Amino acid sequence: MKKEDVPQDLGALGKITKEVCYATDESGKYITQLSAGWDVKITALDTAWQDVEERIAAAKQKVLNKEASPILFFMEKALMNIEILAGYTGFWQWQVKRHLKPEVFNKLSEKKLKKYAEVFNVSVPNLQTMTINEA
């Protein structure tokens, strides 16, 4: 695309940051051009974030229904899966899976709870009650 055709549709991050795109100048050489955003990309990102918010809400409901431990909620909030969480905590994946069960989570030692709380950047009481301190 030509440098004057680089999209400048203002999105959620448009006021904060710009994206580098490649375009061609008048002589046909490739150059870098800053873009404030692109409607198609903005729509795709908004849809993806909506999906994330729905997964977080579903996880919270599962915890409230005592179908899962608060770890599930914080995993979804942090965009983690079992494999990633296991890597951050040092637990085996099978242990993380067990800790997702409310009856197992409720019996976890303070040391294990502290590991999870540290990974999710919350206190142990906040981990247990799904409380998030938005900064």
Tab-separated table of C-alpha atoms in Angstrom:
chain	number	residue	atom	x	y	z
A	1	MET	CA	0.000	0.000	0.000
A	2	LYS	CA	1.080	3.547	-0.544
A	3	LYS	CA	2.119	5.629	2.441
A	4	GLU	CA	-0.885	7.943	2.066
A	5	ASP	CA	-3.186	4.877	2.186
A	6	VAL	CA	-1.938	3.645	5.568
A	7	PRO	CA	-5.058	3.458	7.770
A	8	GLN	CA	-5.432	6.052	10.514
A	9	ASP	CA	-8.641	4.808	12.177
A	10	LEU	CA	-8.460	5.756	15.836
A	11	GLY	CA	-8.881	2.706	18.068
A	12	ALA	CA	-8.624	2.006	21.783
A	13	LEU	CA	-4.841	2.286	21.743
A	14	GLY	CA	-4.641	4.997	19.094
A	15	LYS	CA	-4.210	7.790	21.629
A	16	ILE	CA	-1.532	5.842	23.501
A	17	THR	CA	0.572	4.224	20.811
A	18	LYS	CA	1.022	3.912	17.076
A	19	GLU	CA	1.746	0.862	14.984
A	20	VAL	CA	4.557	0.647	12.451
A	21	CYS	CA	3.399	-0.422	8.983
A	22	TYR	CA	5.302	-0.899	5.763
A	23	ALA	CA	4.237	1.173	2.788
A	24	THR	CA	5.685	2.397	-0.465
A	25	ASP	CA	6.732	5.967	-1.120
A	26	GLU	CA	6.390	7.929	-4.360
A	27	SER	CA	9.361	6.125	-5.930
A	28	GLY	CA	8.042	2.651	-4.980
A	29	LYS	CA	10.584	2.007	-2.178
A	30	TYR	CA	9.423	0.400	1.037
A	31	ILE	CA	9.327	2.724	4.021
A	32	THR	CA	7.893	2.570	7.516
A	33	GLN	CA	4.784	4.592	8.280
A	34	LEU	CA	2.978	5.050	11.596
A	35	SER	CA	-0.687	4.085	11.814
A	36	ALA	CA	-3.157	5.067	14.549
A	37	GLY	CA	-5.204	1.943	13.791
A	38	TRP	CA	-7.333	0.108	11.285
A	39	ASP	CA	-11.085	-0.515	11.635
A	40	VAL	CA	-10.818	-4.194	10.686
A	41	LYS	CA	-8.095	-4.819	13.240
A	42	ILE	CA	-9.924	-2.790	15.892
A	43	THR	CA	-13.063	-4.894	15.367
A	44	ALA	CA	-11.086	-8.137	15.555
A	45	LEU	CA	-9.359	-7.079	18.783
A	46	ASP	CA	-12.624	-5.909	20.335
A	47	THR	CA	-14.199	-9.273	19.502
A	48	ALA	CA	-11.248	-11.141	21.001
A	49	TRP	CA	-11.386	-9.091	24.206
A	50	GLN	CA	-15.129	-9.653	24.431
A	51	ASP	CA	-14.445	-13.399	24.281
A	52	VAL	CA	-11.853	-13.038	27.061
A	53	GLU	CA	-14.332	-11.108	29.231
A	54	GLU	CA	-16.946	-13.833	28.680
A	55	ARG	CA	-14.448	-16.524	29.709
A	56	ILE	CA	-13.565	-14.561	32.851
A	57	ALA	CA	-17.269	-14.179	33.729
A	58	ALA	CA	-17.891	-17.896	33.133
A	59	ALA	CA	-14.907	-18.798	35.324
A	60	LYS	CA	-16.162	-16.507	38.088
A	61	GLN	CA	-19.587	-18.132	37.923
A	62	LYS	CA	-18.018	-21.609	38.145
A	63	VAL	CA	-16.159	-20.525	41.283
A	64	LEU	CA	-19.326	-19.046	42.800
A	65	ASN	CA	-21.152	-22.311	41.983
A	66	LYS	CA	-18.326	-24.220	43.701
A	67	GLU	CA	-17.501	-26.033	40.452
A	68	ALA	CA	-13.940	-24.653	40.374
A	69	SER	CA	-11.439	-22.938	42.627
A	70	PRO	CA	-10.537	-19.243	42.383
A	71	ILE	CA	-7.402	-20.292	40.514
A	72	LEU	CA	-9.548	-20.733	37.388
A	73	PHE	CA	-10.797	-17.146	37.635
A	74	PHE	CA	-7.290	-15.723	38.011
A	75	MET	CA	-5.954	-17.978	35.235
A	76	GLU	CA	-8.546	-16.602	32.829
A	77	LYS	CA	-7.946	-13.036	34.039
A	78	ALA	CA	-4.200	-13.436	33.415
A	79	LEU	CA	-4.736	-15.166	30.038
A	80	MET	CA	-2.984	-18.300	31.273
A	81	ASN	CA	-3.587	-21.977	30.743
A	82	ILE	CA	-2.575	-24.879	32.988
A	83	GLU	CA	0.778	-25.331	31.273
A	84	ILE	CA	1.738	-21.668	31.660
A	85	LEU	CA	0.543	-21.500	35.270
A	86	ALA	CA	2.480	-24.653	36.101
A	87	GLY	CA	5.606	-23.051	34.662
A	88	TYR	CA	5.184	-19.906	36.746
A	89	THR	CA	4.384	-21.715	40.002
A	90	GLY	CA	6.746	-24.645	39.696
A	91	PHE	CA	3.891	-27.093	40.273
A	92	TRP	CA	3.351	-30.033	37.950
A	93	GLN	CA	0.473	-29.622	35.504
A	94	TRP	CA	-1.431	-32.447	37.200
A	95	GLN	CA	-1.103	-30.589	40.507
A	96	VAL	CA	-2.517	-27.377	39.019
A	97	LYS	CA	-5.433	-29.417	37.615
A	98	ARG	CA	-6.101	-30.804	41.111
A	99	HIS	CA	-5.846	-27.334	42.648
A	100	LEU	CA	-8.652	-26.202	40.319
A	101	LYS	CA	-11.022	-28.393	42.367
A	102	PRO	CA	-12.579	-26.387	45.223
A	103	GLU	CA	-12.253	-29.220	47.746
A	104	VAL	CA	-8.522	-29.529	47.007
A	105	PHE	CA	-7.956	-25.752	46.856
A	106	ASN	CA	-9.559	-25.293	50.283
A	107	LYS	CA	-6.963	-27.662	51.792
A	108	LEU	CA	-3.889	-26.083	50.169
A	109	SER	CA	-1.078	-25.038	52.466
A	110	GLU	CA	-0.287	-21.383	53.040
A	111	LYS	CA	2.970	-21.886	51.122
A	112	LYS	CA	1.151	-23.138	47.998
A	113	LEU	CA	-1.459	-20.390	48.238
A	114	LYS	CA	1.339	-17.811	48.469
A	115	LYS	CA	2.872	-19.180	45.248
A	116	TYR	CA	-0.405	-18.729	43.392
A	117	ALA	CA	-1.004	-15.315	44.961
A	118	GLU	CA	2.477	-14.176	43.929
A	119	VAL	CA	1.960	-15.302	40.327
A	120	PHE	CA	-1.391	-13.503	40.132
A	121	ASN	CA	-0.037	-10.456	41.997
A	122	VAL	CA	-2.695	-10.577	44.728
A	123	SER	CA	-2.712	-11.339	48.442
A	124	VAL	CA	-3.711	-14.790	49.699
A	125	PRO	CA	-7.046	-13.496	51.089
A	126	ASN	CA	-7.761	-11.819	47.733
A	127	LEU	CA	-6.871	-15.045	45.931
A	128	GLN	CA	-9.355	-16.932	48.087
A	129	THR	CA	-12.151	-14.387	47.543
A	130	MET	CA	-11.442	-13.477	43.878
A	131	THR	CA	-10.785	-9.877	44.835
A	132	ILE	CA	-8.757	-7.819	42.388
A	133	ASN	CA	-7.050	-4.583	43.315
A	134	GLU	CA	-7.151	-2.501	40.152
A	135	ALA	CA	-4.282	-0.023	40.200
